[in-house]
Structure formats: C-alpha cells, structure tokens
mmCIF file with all atom_site columns, C-alpha atoms in Angstrom:
data_model
loop_
_atom_site.group_PDB
_atom_site.id
_atom_site.type_symbol
_atom_site.label_atom_id
_atom_site.label_alt_id
_atom_site.label_comp_id
_atom_site.label_asym_id
_atom_site.label_entity_id
_atom_site.label_seq_id
_atom_site.pdbx_PDB_ins_code
_atom_site.Cartn_x
_atom_site.Cartn_y
_atom_site.Cartn_z
_atom_site.occupancy
_atom_site.B_iso_or_equiv
_atom_site.pdbx_formal_charge
_atom_site.auth_seq_id
_atom_site.auth_comp_id
_atom_site.auth_asym_id
_atom_site.auth_atom_id
_atom_site.pdbx_PDB_model_num
ATOM 1   C CA . UNK F 1 1   ? -3.293  -22.049 22.652  1.00 0.00 ? 19  UNK F CA 1
ATOM 2   C CA . UNK F 1 2   ? -0.801  -20.126 20.836  1.00 0.00 ? 20  UNK F CA 1
ATOM 3   C CA . UNK F 1 3   ? 0.417   -21.066 17.443  1.00 0.00 ? 21  UNK F CA 1
ATOM 4   C CA . UNK F 1 4   ? 3.133   -19.827 15.134  1.00 0.00 ? 22  UNK F CA 1
ATOM 5   C CA . UNK F 1 5   ? 2.378   -20.425 11.062  1.00 0.00 ? 23  UNK F CA 1
ATOM 6   C CA . UNK F 1 6   ? 4.928   -19.800 8.628   1.00 0.00 ? 24  UNK F CA 1
ATOM 7   C CA . UNK F 1 7   ? 3.922   -19.709 5.051   1.00 0.00 ? 25  UNK F CA 1
ATOM 8   C CA . UNK F 1 8   ? 6.872   -21.242 2.800   1.00 0.00 ? 26  UNK F CA 1
ATOM 9   C CA . UNK F 1 9   ? 5.868   -22.147 -0.651  1.00 0.00 ? 27  UNK F CA 1
ATOM 10  C CA . UNK F 1 10  ? 8.255   -24.075 -3.140  1.00 0.00 ? 28  UNK F CA 1
ATOM 11  C CA . UNK F 1 11  ? 7.698   -21.699 -6.319  1.00 0.00 ? 29  UNK F CA 1
ATOM 12  C CA . UNK F 1 12  ? 9.481   -18.612 -5.714  1.00 0.00 ? 30  UNK F CA 1
ATOM 13  C CA . UNK F 1 13  ? 10.247  -16.932 -8.903  1.00 0.00 ? 31  UNK F CA 1
ATOM 14  C CA . UNK F 1 14  ? 12.651  -14.032 -8.350  1.00 0.00 ? 32  UNK F CA 1
ATOM 15  C CA . UNK F 1 15  ? 15.001  -15.955 -6.060  1.00 0.00 ? 33  UNK F CA 1
ATOM 16  C CA . UNK F 1 16  ? 14.439  -19.637 -6.812  1.00 0.00 ? 34  UNK F CA 1
ATOM 17  C CA . UNK F 1 17  ? 14.068  -21.582 -3.794  1.00 0.00 ? 35  UNK F CA 1
ATOM 18  C CA . UNK F 1 18  ? 14.505  -18.748 -1.631  1.00 0.00 ? 36  UNK F CA 1
ATOM 19  C CA . UNK F 1 19  ? 12.779  -20.033 1.430   1.00 0.00 ? 37  UNK F CA 1
ATOM 20  C CA . UNK F 1 20  ? 15.634  -22.569 1.945   1.00 0.00 ? 38  UNK F CA 1
ATOM 21  C CA . UNK F 1 21  ? 18.647  -20.791 0.272   1.00 0.00 ? 39  UNK F CA 1
ATOM 22  C CA . UNK F 1 22  ? 21.480  -20.502 2.369   1.00 0.00 ? 40  UNK F CA 1
ATOM 23  C CA . UNK F 1 23  ? 21.767  -17.303 4.303   1.00 0.00 ? 41  UNK F CA 1
ATOM 24  C CA . UNK F 1 24  ? 24.667  -16.393 6.298   1.00 0.00 ? 42  UNK F CA 1
ATOM 25  C CA . UNK F 1 25  ? 25.190  -20.184 6.646   1.00 0.00 ? 43  UNK F CA 1
ATOM 26  C CA . UNK F 1 26  ? 21.745  -21.504 7.236   1.00 0.00 ? 44  UNK F CA 1
ATOM 27  C CA . UNK F 1 27  ? 18.710  -22.066 4.931   1.00 0.00 ? 45  UNK F CA 1
ATOM 28  C CA . UNK F 1 28  ? 16.607  -19.176 5.070   1.00 0.00 ? 46  UNK F CA 1
ATOM 29  C CA . UNK F 1 29  ? 13.732  -20.537 6.934   1.00 0.00 ? 47  UNK F CA 1
ATOM 30  C CA . UNK F 1 30  ? 15.769  -21.541 9.768   1.00 0.00 ? 48  UNK F CA 1
ATOM 31  C CA . UNK F 1 31  ? 16.122  -18.008 11.187  1.00 0.00 ? 49  UNK F CA 1
ATOM 32  C CA . UNK F 1 32  ? 12.483  -17.819 11.472  1.00 0.00 ? 50  UNK F CA 1
ATOM 33  C CA . UNK F 1 33  ? 12.062  -21.085 13.115  1.00 0.00 ? 51  UNK F CA 1
ATOM 34  C CA . UNK F 1 34  ? 14.758  -20.463 15.433  1.00 0.00 ? 52  UNK F CA 1
ATOM 35  C CA . UNK F 1 35  ? 13.379  -17.187 16.464  1.00 0.00 ? 53  UNK F CA 1
ATOM 36  C CA . UNK F 1 36  ? 10.037  -18.664 16.983  1.00 0.00 ? 54  UNK F CA 1
ATOM 37  C CA . UNK F 1 37  ? 11.494  -21.422 19.288  1.00 0.00 ? 55  UNK F CA 1
ATOM 38  C CA . UNK F 1 38  ? 13.464  -18.950 21.252  1.00 0.00 ? 56  UNK F CA 1
ATOM 39  C CA . UNK F 1 39  ? 10.613  -16.628 22.056  1.00 0.00 ? 57  UNK F CA 1
ATOM 40  C CA . UNK F 1 40  ? 9.057   -19.624 23.786  1.00 0.00 ? 58  UNK F CA 1
ATOM 41  C CA . UNK F 1 41  ? 5.536   -18.170 22.859  1.00 0.00 ? 59  UNK F CA 1
ATOM 42  C CA . UNK F 1 42  ? 4.259   -20.931 21.146  1.00 0.00 ? 60  UNK F CA 1
ATOM 43  C CA . UNK F 1 43  ? 2.771   -24.147 21.817  1.00 0.00 ? 61  UNK F CA 1
ATOM 44  C CA . UNK F 1 44  ? 3.036   -25.349 18.237  1.00 0.00 ? 62  UNK F CA 1
ATOM 45  C CA . UNK F 1 45  ? 5.335   -23.742 15.270  1.00 0.00 ? 63  UNK F CA 1
ATOM 46  C CA . UNK F 1 46  ? 3.999   -25.018 12.048  1.00 0.00 ? 64  UNK F CA 1
ATOM 47  C CA . UNK F 1 47  ? 5.273   -24.477 8.471   1.00 0.00 ? 65  UNK F CA 1
ATOM 48  C CA . UNK F 1 48  ? 2.629   -24.360 5.778   1.00 0.00 ? 66  UNK F CA 1
ATOM 49  C CA . UNK F 1 49  ? 4.369   -25.598 2.467   1.00 0.00 ? 67  UNK F CA 1
ATOM 50  C CA . UNK F 1 50  ? 3.772   -27.591 -0.549  1.00 0.00 ? 68  UNK F CA 1
ATOM 51  C CA . UNK F 1 51  ? 7.289   -28.468 -0.926  1.00 0.00 ? 69  UNK F CA 1
ATOM 52  C CA . UNK F 1 52  ? 8.830   -31.668 0.427   1.00 0.00 ? 70  UNK F CA 1
ATOM 53  C CA . UNK F 1 53  ? 12.386  -30.303 0.739   1.00 0.00 ? 71  UNK F CA 1
ATOM 54  C CA . UNK F 1 54  ? 11.071  -27.411 2.362   1.00 0.00 ? 72  UNK F CA 1
ATOM 55  C CA . UNK F 1 55  ? 9.146   -29.532 4.707   1.00 0.00 ? 73  UNK F CA 1
ATOM 56  C CA . UNK F 1 56  ? 12.105  -31.726 5.522   1.00 0.00 ? 74  UNK F CA 1
ATOM 57  C CA . UNK F 1 57  ? 14.602  -28.677 6.368   1.00 0.00 ? 75  UNK F CA 1
ATOM 58  C CA . UNK F 1 58  ? 11.830  -27.109 8.543   1.00 0.00 ? 76  UNK F CA 1
ATOM 59  C CA . UNK F 1 59  ? 11.312  -30.428 10.483  1.00 0.00 ? 77  UNK F CA 1
ATOM 60  C CA . UNK F 1 60  ? 15.033  -30.350 10.709  1.00 0.00 ? 78  UNK F CA 1
ATOM 61  C CA . UNK F 1 61  ? 15.413  -26.983 12.493  1.00 0.00 ? 79  UNK F CA 1
ATOM 62  C CA . UNK F 1 62  ? 12.427  -27.750 14.702  1.00 0.00 ? 80  UNK F CA 1
ATOM 63  C CA . UNK F 1 63  ? 9.162   -26.946 13.079  1.00 0.00 ? 81  UNK F CA 1
ATOM 64  C CA . UNK F 1 64  ? 6.013   -29.091 12.734  1.00 0.00 ? 82  UNK F CA 1
ATOM 65  C CA . UNK F 1 65  ? 4.714   -29.862 8.897   1.00 0.00 ? 83  UNK F CA 1
ATOM 66  C CA . UNK F 1 66  ? 1.744   -31.853 9.701   1.00 0.00 ? 84  UNK F CA 1
ATOM 67  C CA . UNK F 1 67  ? -0.101  -31.304 6.556   1.00 0.00 ? 85  UNK F CA 1
ATOM 68  C CA . UNK F 1 68  ? 0.784   -30.472 2.864   1.00 0.00 ? 86  UNK F CA 1
ATOM 69  C CA . UNK F 1 69  ? -0.465  -27.001 1.653   1.00 0.00 ? 87  UNK F CA 1
ATOM 70  C CA . UNK F 1 70  ? -3.041  -27.690 -1.182  1.00 0.00 ? 88  UNK F CA 1
ATOM 71  C CA . UNK F 1 71  ? -1.872  -26.438 -4.662  1.00 0.00 ? 89  UNK F CA 1
ATOM 72  C CA . UNK F 1 72  ? -5.025  -24.072 -4.746  1.00 0.00 ? 90  UNK F CA 1
ATOM 73  C CA . UNK F 1 73  ? -3.007  -21.994 -2.048  1.00 0.00 ? 91  UNK F CA 1
ATOM 74  C CA . UNK F 1 74  ? 0.352   -22.377 -3.503  1.00 0.00 ? 92  UNK F CA 1
ATOM 75  C CA . UNK F 1 75  ? 0.324   -20.129 -6.831  1.00 0.00 ? 93  UNK F CA 1
ATOM 76  C CA . UNK F 1 76  ? 1.590   -16.910 -7.294  1.00 0.00 ? 94  UNK F CA 1
ATOM 77  C CA . UNK F 1 77  ? -1.514  -14.960 -6.529  1.00 0.00 ? 95  UNK F CA 1
ATOM 78  C CA . UNK F 1 78  ? -2.788  -16.558 -3.215  1.00 0.00 ? 96  UNK F CA 1
ATOM 79  C CA . UNK F 1 79  ? -2.634  -13.959 -0.534  1.00 0.00 ? 97  UNK F CA 1
ATOM 80  C CA . UNK F 1 80  ? -1.228  -14.625 3.028   1.00 0.00 ? 98  UNK F CA 1
ATOM 81  C CA . UNK F 1 81  ? -4.500  -14.636 5.281   1.00 0.00 ? 99  UNK F CA 1
ATOM 82  C CA . UNK F 1 82  ? -6.173  -17.486 3.007   1.00 0.00 ? 100 UNK F CA 1
ATOM 83  C CA . UNK F 1 83  ? -2.979  -19.887 3.802   1.00 0.00 ? 101 UNK F CA 1
ATOM 84  C CA . UNK F 1 84  ? -3.116  -18.701 7.588   1.00 0.00 ? 102 UNK F CA 1
ATOM 85  C CA . UNK F 1 85  ? -6.971  -19.747 7.684   1.00 0.00 ? 103 UNK F CA 1
ATOM 86  C CA . UNK F 1 86  ? -6.193  -22.915 6.048   1.00 0.00 ? 104 UNK F CA 1
ATOM 87  C CA . UNK F 1 87  ? -3.834  -23.780 8.762   1.00 0.00 ? 105 UNK F CA 1
ATOM 88  C CA . UNK F 1 88  ? -5.996  -22.860 11.622  1.00 0.00 ? 106 UNK F CA 1
ATOM 89  C CA . UNK F 1 89  ? -8.900  -24.838 10.232  1.00 0.00 ? 107 UNK F CA 1
ATOM 90  C CA . UNK F 1 90  ? -6.777  -27.908 9.963   1.00 0.00 ? 108 UNK F CA 1
ATOM 91  C CA . UNK F 1 91  ? -5.842  -27.257 13.719  1.00 0.00 ? 109 UNK F CA 1
ATOM 92  C CA . UNK F 1 92  ? -9.248  -26.952 14.671  1.00 0.00 ? 110 UNK F CA 1
ATOM 93  C CA . UNK F 1 93  ? -10.497 -29.920 12.430  1.00 0.00 ? 111 UNK F CA 1
ATOM 94  C CA . UNK F 1 94  ? -7.812  -32.005 14.523  1.00 0.00 ? 112 UNK F CA 1
ATOM 95  C CA . UNK F 1 95  ? -9.558  -31.030 17.973  1.00 0.00 ? 113 UNK F CA 1
ATOM 96  C CA . UNK F 1 96  ? -7.934  -27.771 19.243  1.00 0.00 ? 114 UNK F CA 1
ATOM 97  C CA . UNK F 1 97  ? -8.924  -24.153 18.527  1.00 0.00 ? 115 UNK F CA 1
ATOM 98  C CA . UNK F 1 98  ? -5.962  -21.754 18.965  1.00 0.00 ? 116 UNK F CA 1
ATOM 99  C CA . UNK F 1 99  ? -6.490  -18.564 20.820  1.00 0.00 ? 117 UNK F CA 1
ATOM 100 C CA . UNK F 1 100 ? -3.564  -16.364 19.228  1.00 0.00 ? 118 UNK F CA 1
ATOM 101 C CA . UNK F 1 101 ? -1.869  -16.929 15.917  1.00 0.00 ? 119 UNK F CA 1
ATOM 102 C CA . UNK F 1 102 ? 1.374   -15.497 14.732  1.00 0.00 ? 120 UNK F CA 1
ATOM 103 C CA . UNK F 1 103 ? 1.973   -15.389 10.915  1.00 0.00 ? 121 UNK F CA 1
ATOM 104 C CA . UNK F 1 104 ? 5.770   -15.501 10.586  1.00 0.00 ? 122 UNK F CA 1
ATOM 105 C CA . UNK F 1 105 ? 7.524   -14.990 7.317   1.00 0.00 ? 123 UNK F CA 1
ATOM 106 C CA . UNK F 1 106 ? 9.899   -17.534 6.138   1.00 0.00 ? 124 UNK F CA 1
ATOM 107 C CA . UNK F 1 107 ? 12.057  -14.739 4.547   1.00 0.00 ? 125 UNK F CA 1
ATOM 108 C CA . UNK F 1 108 ? 12.529  -12.391 7.730   1.00 0.00 ? 126 UNK F CA 1
ATOM 109 C CA . UNK F 1 109 ? 16.333  -13.380 8.996   1.00 0.00 ? 127 UNK F CA 1
ATOM 110 C CA . UNK F 1 110 ? 16.297  -10.107 11.222  1.00 0.00 ? 128 UNK F CA 1
ATOM 111 C CA . UNK F 1 111 ? 13.553  -10.969 13.105  1.00 0.00 ? 129 UNK F CA 1
ATOM 112 C CA . UNK F 1 112 ? 14.204  -11.499 16.722  1.00 0.00 ? 130 UNK F CA 1
ATOM 113 C CA . UNK F 1 113 ? 12.620  -13.678 19.507  1.00 0.00 ? 131 UNK F CA 1
ATOM 114 C CA . UNK F 1 114 ? 12.429  -10.474 21.799  1.00 0.00 ? 132 UNK F CA 1
ATOM 115 C CA . UNK F 1 115 ? 10.276  -8.858  19.078  1.00 0.00 ? 133 UNK F CA 1
ATOM 116 C CA . UNK F 1 116 ? 7.796   -11.646 18.581  1.00 0.00 ? 134 UNK F CA 1
ATOM 117 C CA . UNK F 1 117 ? 7.378   -11.480 22.532  1.00 0.00 ? 135 UNK F CA 1
ATOM 118 C CA . UNK F 1 118 ? 6.739   -7.768  22.287  1.00 0.00 ? 136 UNK F CA 1
ATOM 119 C CA . UNK F 1 119 ? 4.049   -8.406  19.587  1.00 0.00 ? 137 UNK F CA 1
ATOM 120 C CA . UNK F 1 120 ? 2.266   -11.051 22.024  1.00 0.00 ? 138 UNK F CA 1
ATOM 121 C CA . UNK F 1 121 ? 2.400   -8.540  24.871  1.00 0.00 ? 139 UNK F CA 1
ATOM 122 C CA . UNK F 1 122 ? 0.918   -6.022  22.735  1.00 0.00 ? 140 UNK F CA 1
ATOM 123 C CA . UNK F 1 123 ? -1.945  -7.870  21.740  1.00 0.00 ? 141 UNK F CA 1
ATOM 124 C CA . UNK F 1 124 ? -2.677  -9.503  24.960  1.00 0.00 ? 142 UNK F CA 1
ATOM 125 C CA . UNK F 1 125 ? -2.266  -5.954  26.720  1.00 0.00 ? 143 UNK F CA 1
ATOM 126 C CA . UNK F 1 126 ? -4.610  -3.923  24.287  1.00 0.00 ? 144 UNK F CA 1
ATOM 127 C CA . UNK F 1 127 ? -8.249  -4.372  22.828  1.00 0.00 ? 145 UNK F CA 1
ATOM 128 C CA . UNK F 1 128 ? -6.917  -5.135  19.273  1.00 0.00 ? 146 UNK F CA 1
ATOM 129 C CA . UNK F 1 129 ? -7.153  -7.698  16.524  1.00 0.00 ? 147 UNK F CA 1
ATOM 130 C CA . UNK F 1 130 ? -3.444  -7.759  15.549  1.00 0.00 ? 148 UNK F CA 1
ATOM 131 C CA . UNK F 1 131 ? -0.071  -6.498  16.534  1.00 0.00 ? 149 UNK F CA 1
ATOM 132 C CA . UNK F 1 132 ? 2.677   -6.516  13.891  1.00 0.00 ? 150 UNK F CA 1
ATOM 133 C CA . UNK F 1 133 ? 6.112   -5.076  13.081  1.00 0.00 ? 151 UNK F CA 1
ATOM 134 C CA . UNK F 1 134 ? 6.820   -1.900  11.489  1.00 0.00 ? 152 UNK F CA 1
ATOM 135 C CA . UNK F 1 135 ? 9.480   0.662   10.897  1.00 0.00 ? 153 UNK F CA 1
ATOM 136 C CA . UNK F 1 136 ? 9.680   4.314   9.658   1.00 0.00 ? 154 UNK F CA 1
ATOM 137 C CA . UNK F 1 137 ? 10.390  5.435   6.232   1.00 0.00 ? 155 UNK F CA 1
ATOM 138 C CA . UNK F 1 138 ? 13.858  6.829   5.776   1.00 0.00 ? 156 UNK F CA 1
ATOM 139 C CA . UNK F 1 139 ? 12.470  9.770   3.772   1.00 0.00 ? 157 UNK F CA 1
ATOM 140 C CA . UNK F 1 140 ? 9.420   11.779  4.207   1.00 0.00 ? 158 UNK F CA 1
ATOM 141 C CA . UNK F 1 141 ? 6.595   9.902   1.884   1.00 0.00 ? 159 UNK F CA 1
ATOM 142 C CA . UNK F 1 142 ? 4.911   13.302  1.391   1.00 0.00 ? 160 UNK F CA 1
ATOM 143 C CA . UNK F 1 143 ? 7.580   14.556  -0.933  1.00 0.00 ? 161 UNK F CA 1
ATOM 144 C CA . UNK F 1 144 ? 7.729   11.485  -2.918  1.00 0.00 ? 162 UNK F CA 1
ATOM 145 C CA . UNK F 1 145 ? 7.652   11.805  -6.663  1.00 0.00 ? 163 UNK F CA 1
ATOM 146 C CA . UNK F 1 146 ? 6.883   9.947   -9.746  1.00 0.00 ? 164 UNK F CA 1
ATOM 147 C CA . UNK F 1 147 ? 8.394   9.787   -13.285 1.00 0.00 ? 165 UNK F CA 1
ATOM 148 C CA . UNK F 1 148 ? 5.622   9.789   -16.178 1.00 0.00 ? 166 UNK F CA 1
ATOM 149 C CA . UNK F 1 149 ? 6.054   8.182   -19.432 1.00 0.00 ? 167 UNK F CA 1
ATOM 150 C CA . UNK F 1 150 ? 7.853   11.239  -21.170 1.00 0.00 ? 168 UNK F CA 1
ATOM 151 C CA . UNK F 1 151 ? 10.331  10.869  -18.109 1.00 0.00 ? 169 UNK F CA 1
ATOM 152 C CA . UNK F 1 152 ? 9.040   13.903  -16.463 1.00 0.00 ? 170 UNK F CA 1
ATOM 153 C CA . UNK F 1 153 ? 8.859   14.538  -12.658 1.00 0.00 ? 171 UNK F CA 1
ATOM 154 C CA . UNK F 1 154 ? 5.610   15.286  -10.683 1.00 0.00 ? 172 UNK F CA 1
ATOM 155 C CA . UNK F 1 155 ? 4.993   15.175  -6.938  1.00 0.00 ? 173 UNK F CA 1
ATOM 156 C CA . UNK F 1 156 ? 2.475   13.123  -5.445  1.00 0.00 ? 174 UNK F CA 1
ATOM 157 C CA . UNK F 1 157 ? 1.501   15.945  -3.452  1.00 0.00 ? 175 UNK F CA 1
ATOM 158 C CA . UNK F 1 158 ? 3.003   19.517  -4.945  1.00 0.00 ? 176 UNK F CA 1
ATOM 159 C CA . UNK F 1 159 ? 1.541   21.358  -1.999  1.00 0.00 ? 177 UNK F CA 1
ATOM 160 C CA . UNK F 1 160 ? 4.320   19.790  0.590   1.00 0.00 ? 178 UNK F CA 1
ATOM 161 C CA . UNK F 1 161 ? 7.234   21.259  -1.983  1.00 0.00 ? 179 UNK F CA 1
ATOM 162 C CA . UNK F 1 162 ? 8.088   24.108  0.815   1.00 0.00 ? 180 UNK F CA 1
ATOM 163 C CA . UNK F 1 163 ? 7.345   22.428  3.695   1.00 0.00 ? 181 UNK F CA 1
ATOM 164 C CA . UNK F 1 164 ? 10.573  21.458  5.822   1.00 0.00 ? 182 UNK F CA 1
ATOM 165 C CA . UNK F 1 165 ? 10.998  17.732  5.857   1.00 0.00 ? 183 UNK F CA 1
ATOM 166 C CA . UNK F 1 166 ? 11.305  17.917  10.094  1.00 0.00 ? 184 UNK F CA 1
ATOM 167 C CA . UNK F 1 167 ? 7.854   19.515  9.748   1.00 0.00 ? 185 UNK F CA 1
ATOM 168 C CA . UNK F 1 168 ? 6.314   16.803  8.076   1.00 0.00 ? 186 UNK F CA 1
ATOM 169 C CA . UNK F 1 169 ? 4.430   13.502  10.028  1.00 0.00 ? 187 UNK F CA 1
ATOM 170 C CA . UNK F 1 170 ? 6.847   10.482  10.301  1.00 0.00 ? 188 UNK F CA 1
ATOM 171 C CA . UNK F 1 171 ? 5.275   7.684   8.407   1.00 0.00 ? 189 UNK F CA 1
ATOM 172 C CA . UNK F 1 172 ? 5.856   3.836   8.729   1.00 0.00 ? 190 UNK F CA 1
ATOM 173 C CA . UNK F 1 173 ? 5.627   0.788   6.739   1.00 0.00 ? 191 UNK F CA 1
ATOM 174 C CA . UNK F 1 174 ? 4.830   -3.192  7.308   1.00 0.00 ? 192 UNK F CA 1
ATOM 175 C CA . UNK F 1 175 ? 8.522   -4.724  8.176   1.00 0.00 ? 193 UNK F CA 1
ATOM 176 C CA . UNK F 1 176 ? 7.353   -8.028  6.975   1.00 0.00 ? 194 UNK F CA 1
ATOM 177 C CA . UNK F 1 177 ? 8.467   -10.044 9.643   1.00 0.00 ? 195 UNK F CA 1
ATOM 178 C CA . UNK F 1 178 ? 5.424   -11.251 11.955  1.00 0.00 ? 196 UNK F CA 1
ATOM 179 C CA . UNK F 1 179 ? 1.663   -10.545 12.475  1.00 0.00 ? 197 UNK F CA 1
ATOM 180 C CA . UNK F 1 180 ? 0.264   -11.492 15.724  1.00 0.00 ? 198 UNK F CA 1
ATOM 181 C CA . UNK F 1 181 ? -3.773  -11.883 15.800  1.00 0.00 ? 199 UNK F CA 1
ATOM 182 C CA . UNK F 1 182 ? -6.428  -13.429 17.451  1.00 0.00 ? 200 UNK F CA 1
ATOM 183 C CA . UNK F 1 183 ? -7.960  -16.183 15.854  1.00 0.00 ? 201 UNK F CA 1
ATOM 184 C CA . UNK F 1 184 ? -11.481 -14.547 14.977  1.00 0.00 ? 202 UNK F CA 1
ATOM 185 C CA . UNK F 1 185 ? -9.628  -11.703 13.346  1.00 0.00 ? 203 UNK F CA 1
ATOM 186 C CA . UNK F 1 186 ? -7.662  -14.193 11.102  1.00 0.00 ? 204 UNK F CA 1
ATOM 187 C CA . UNK F 1 187 ? -10.710 -16.206 10.456  1.00 0.00 ? 205 UNK F CA 1
ATOM 188 C CA . UNK F 1 188 ? -12.973 -13.188 9.559   1.00 0.00 ? 206 UNK F CA 1
ATOM 189 C CA . UNK F 1 189 ? -10.199 -11.734 7.341   1.00 0.00 ? 207 UNK F CA 1
ATOM 190 C CA . UNK F 1 190 ? -10.135 -8.450  9.296   1.00 0.00 ? 208 UNK F CA 1
ATOM 191 C CA . UNK F 1 191 ? -8.150  -5.770  8.219   1.00 0.00 ? 209 UNK F CA 1
ATOM 192 C CA . UNK F 1 192 ? -4.538  -5.942  9.417   1.00 0.00 ? 210 UNK F CA 1
ATOM 193 C CA . UNK F 1 193 ? -3.684  -2.287  8.648   1.00 0.00 ? 211 UNK F CA 1
ATOM 194 C CA . UNK F 1 194 ? -6.242  -0.768  10.641  1.00 0.00 ? 212 UNK F CA 1
ATOM 195 C CA . UNK F 1 195 ? -7.154  1.147   13.851  1.00 0.00 ? 213 UNK F CA 1
ATOM 196 C CA . UNK F 1 196 ? -7.745  -2.551  15.301  1.00 0.00 ? 214 UNK F CA 1
ATOM 197 C CA . UNK F 1 197 ? -3.891  -2.856  15.067  1.00 0.00 ? 215 UNK F CA 1
ATOM 198 C CA . UNK F 1 198 ? -0.794  -1.794  17.087  1.00 0.00 ? 216 UNK F CA 1
ATOM 199 C CA . UNK F 1 199 ? 2.787   -1.714  15.890  1.00 0.00 ? 217 UNK F CA 1
ATOM 200 C CA . UNK F 1 200 ? 5.752   -3.384  17.268  1.00 0.00 ? 218 UNK F CA 1
ATOM 201 C CA . UNK F 1 201 ? 8.187   -0.544  15.808  1.00 0.00 ? 219 UNK F CA 1
ATOM 202 C CA . UNK F 1 202 ? 11.559  -1.649  14.698  1.00 0.00 ? 220 UNK F CA 1
ATOM 203 C CA . UNK F 1 203 ? 14.736  0.109   14.021  1.00 0.00 ? 221 UNK F CA 1
ATOM 204 C CA . UNK F 1 204 ? 15.398  0.575   10.016  1.00 0.00 ? 222 UNK F CA 1
ATOM 205 C CA . UNK F 1 205 ? 18.534  -1.177  10.082  1.00 0.00 ? 223 UNK F CA 1
ATOM 206 C CA . UNK F 1 206 ? 16.863  -4.570  11.122  1.00 0.00 ? 224 UNK F CA 1
ATOM 207 C CA . UNK F 1 207 ? 14.168  -4.507  8.529   1.00 0.00 ? 225 UNK F CA 1
ATOM 208 C CA . UNK F 1 208 ? 15.267  -5.557  4.905   1.00 0.00 ? 226 UNK F CA 1
ATOM 209 C CA . UNK F 1 209 ? 12.901  -6.674  2.200   1.00 0.00 ? 227 UNK F CA 1
ATOM 210 C CA . UNK F 1 210 ? 14.464  -9.460  0.036   1.00 0.00 ? 228 UNK F CA 1
ATOM 211 C CA . UNK F 1 211 ? 12.818  -9.789  -3.309  1.00 0.00 ? 229 UNK F CA 1
ATOM 212 C CA . UNK F 1 212 ? 16.031  -9.523  -5.847  1.00 0.00 ? 230 UNK F CA 1
ATOM 213 C CA . UNK F 1 213 ? 19.560  -10.574 -5.447  1.00 0.00 ? 231 UNK F CA 1
ATOM 214 C CA . UNK F 1 214 ? 20.630  -7.322  -4.842  1.00 0.00 ? 232 UNK F CA 1
ATOM 215 C CA . UNK F 1 215 ? 18.424  -7.069  -1.753  1.00 0.00 ? 233 UNK F CA 1
ATOM 216 C CA . UNK F 1 216 ? 19.927  -10.648 -0.730  1.00 0.00 ? 234 UNK F CA 1
ATOM 217 C CA . UNK F 1 217 ? 23.477  -9.187  -0.943  1.00 0.00 ? 235 UNK F CA 1
ATOM 218 C CA . UNK F 1 218 ? 22.545  -6.232  1.131   1.00 0.00 ? 236 UNK F CA 1
ATOM 219 C CA . UNK F 1 219 ? 20.687  -8.090  3.793   1.00 0.00 ? 237 UNK F CA 1
ATOM 220 C CA . UNK F 1 220 ? 23.670  -10.481 4.081   1.00 0.00 ? 238 UNK F CA 1
ATOM 221 C CA . UNK F 1 221 ? 26.187  -7.448  4.719   1.00 0.00 ? 239 UNK F CA 1
ATOM 222 C CA . UNK F 1 222 ? 23.953  -6.131  7.118   1.00 0.00 ? 240 UNK F CA 1
ATOM 223 C CA . UNK F 1 223 ? 23.076  -9.306  9.001   1.00 0.00 ? 241 UNK F CA 1
ATOM 224 C CA . UNK F 1 224 ? 27.017  -10.100 9.318   1.00 0.00 ? 242 UNK F CA 1
ATOM 225 C CA . UNK F 1 225 ? 27.484  -6.229  10.735  1.00 0.00 ? 243 UNK F CA 1
ATOM 226 C CA . UNK F 1 226 ? 24.909  -6.687  13.155  1.00 0.00 ? 244 UNK F CA 1
ATOM 227 C CA . UNK F 1 227 ? 26.285  -10.157 14.492  1.00 0.00 ? 245 UNK F CA 1
ATOM 228 C CA . UNK F 1 228 ? 29.810  -8.795  14.420  1.00 0.00 ? 246 UNK F CA 1
ATOM 229 C CA . UNK F 1 229 ? 28.492  -5.663  16.587  1.00 0.00 ? 247 UNK F CA 1
ATOM 230 C CA . UNK F 1 230 ? 26.616  -8.185  19.025  1.00 0.00 ? 248 UNK F CA 1
ATOM 231 C CA . UNK F 1 231 ? 29.892  -10.249 19.485  1.00 0.00 ? 249 UNK F CA 1
ATOM 232 C CA . UNK F 1 232 ? 32.088  -7.121  20.162  1.00 0.00 ? 250 UNK F CA 1
ATOM 233 C CA . UNK F 1 233 ? 29.394  -6.012  22.777  1.00 0.00 ? 251 UNK F CA 1
ATOM 234 C CA . UNK F 1 234 ? 29.332  -9.289  24.447  1.00 0.00 ? 252 UNK F CA 1
ATOM 235 C CA . UNK F 1 235 ? 33.358  -9.261  24.795  1.00 0.00 ? 253 UNK F CA 1
ATOM 236 C CA . UNK F 1 236 ? 33.420  -6.307  26.680  1.00 0.00 ? 254 UNK F CA 1
#
C-alpha cells in the first residue's frame, strides 16, 4: 500500500490560516490534494491536522481525515517526521502497514502530479530510502557572504573570491514539495538529506517557499503566469 500524508496544523503564525487561505481561487491545501489524486500513485491520501476547518476543507477536496492529530504534535516546534510517523502508526494500528509513504506539504501549490509520479519511480528503481524534490540555487553558494554586527561584509569561504562562477560546483536545495520514503526509513527516522536519497530535480520557476505575505504575492504572480503559458500552449 502507498499512502500520501499531508501535514496541516492550524497554528500558522506568519501567515494565519495559511493552509486554507485562498491561493489563486482555491484553499492552499487543495492544490496538494488534487495533485496527489491526479498522480494515481496512492491507495489513500491522508491529511494530518488538529484543526476542524482544515479537516472539513480537506475532505471536500478528496482527502481523508480519519484521525485528529494530538496537540503534542501540533505546536511550533514539532518536526515533520514525528507527524508522518504518527500517521503511519495510526495506519498500522488499523490493520494495514503501508510499504511506501509520501509526505506532501500543504503549502506547495506548484506541485505537479507528474513530479509526484517521478518521485515514486525514482524510489522504486533504486536501492534508496527517500526520493524528494530539489531545485538549484540561482547563485553559487560558495560565494555567499554574511554581514556582521558592525555591518561589515565577510565571505563564508574567501578562497572562492577569485574563482569564476561557472567553475564552481552547482548546488541544490530542498524544494519543499514532496518526500517519498519507504516505511522503515520514516519510522527509523533515517536521514532524508543523505546518500540514501535521490533527487527529483525541478526548475527554479516552479519552486517558491511561502513564509511571508511577500512570498505569497510573488507565488501568485508566478502561478498565474505559468497557468497562462500552459493555456496558450494548449490553444496552439
């Protein structure tokens, strides 16, 4: 059995009610649920939440909310893995142990069904624990700088100052969309960002971390532009 687990607690601080705030006409979480359904990868799509309104909206868009997440796993300090493990153990306690589990974030409107499917294929075709979405940094991280308390500049690695950007190794970061994993890897809390993981590489224009109102506005502009482009291509 393959299941999707979408963590969606109710206590977002920076953008209140972020999981169900309307994004381009739909509650944010709806985009994740619909992509999971469209992928045809899952036997069950579960939303883990402590919030009745989030639960109701999730069910409206086709997900299951068969339990209420306990308050001990719903505060600002709870990491993702314990939430996923709670859902897996709930599934096991109800008679079925999933073989593969995909954590899908509720605030990932750029997620696509095809990328979710690629993640599953990557996991199934390799001897790995996890497969998850990544994208490249727009600027070489080796030339990163920091600003100290006196407002002075320091390179993190000044040995790279005279190295041409094109000669530096490309670096990638977590795209914050989905994380496929075998059940034992989740339950044993193995390292997701490690050598037993494989990437699903996404273009940068389909990745947007949404933590502030500015992020939200930028993401909606990007999303609308992508939809307009896709519509124009379909009309041709």
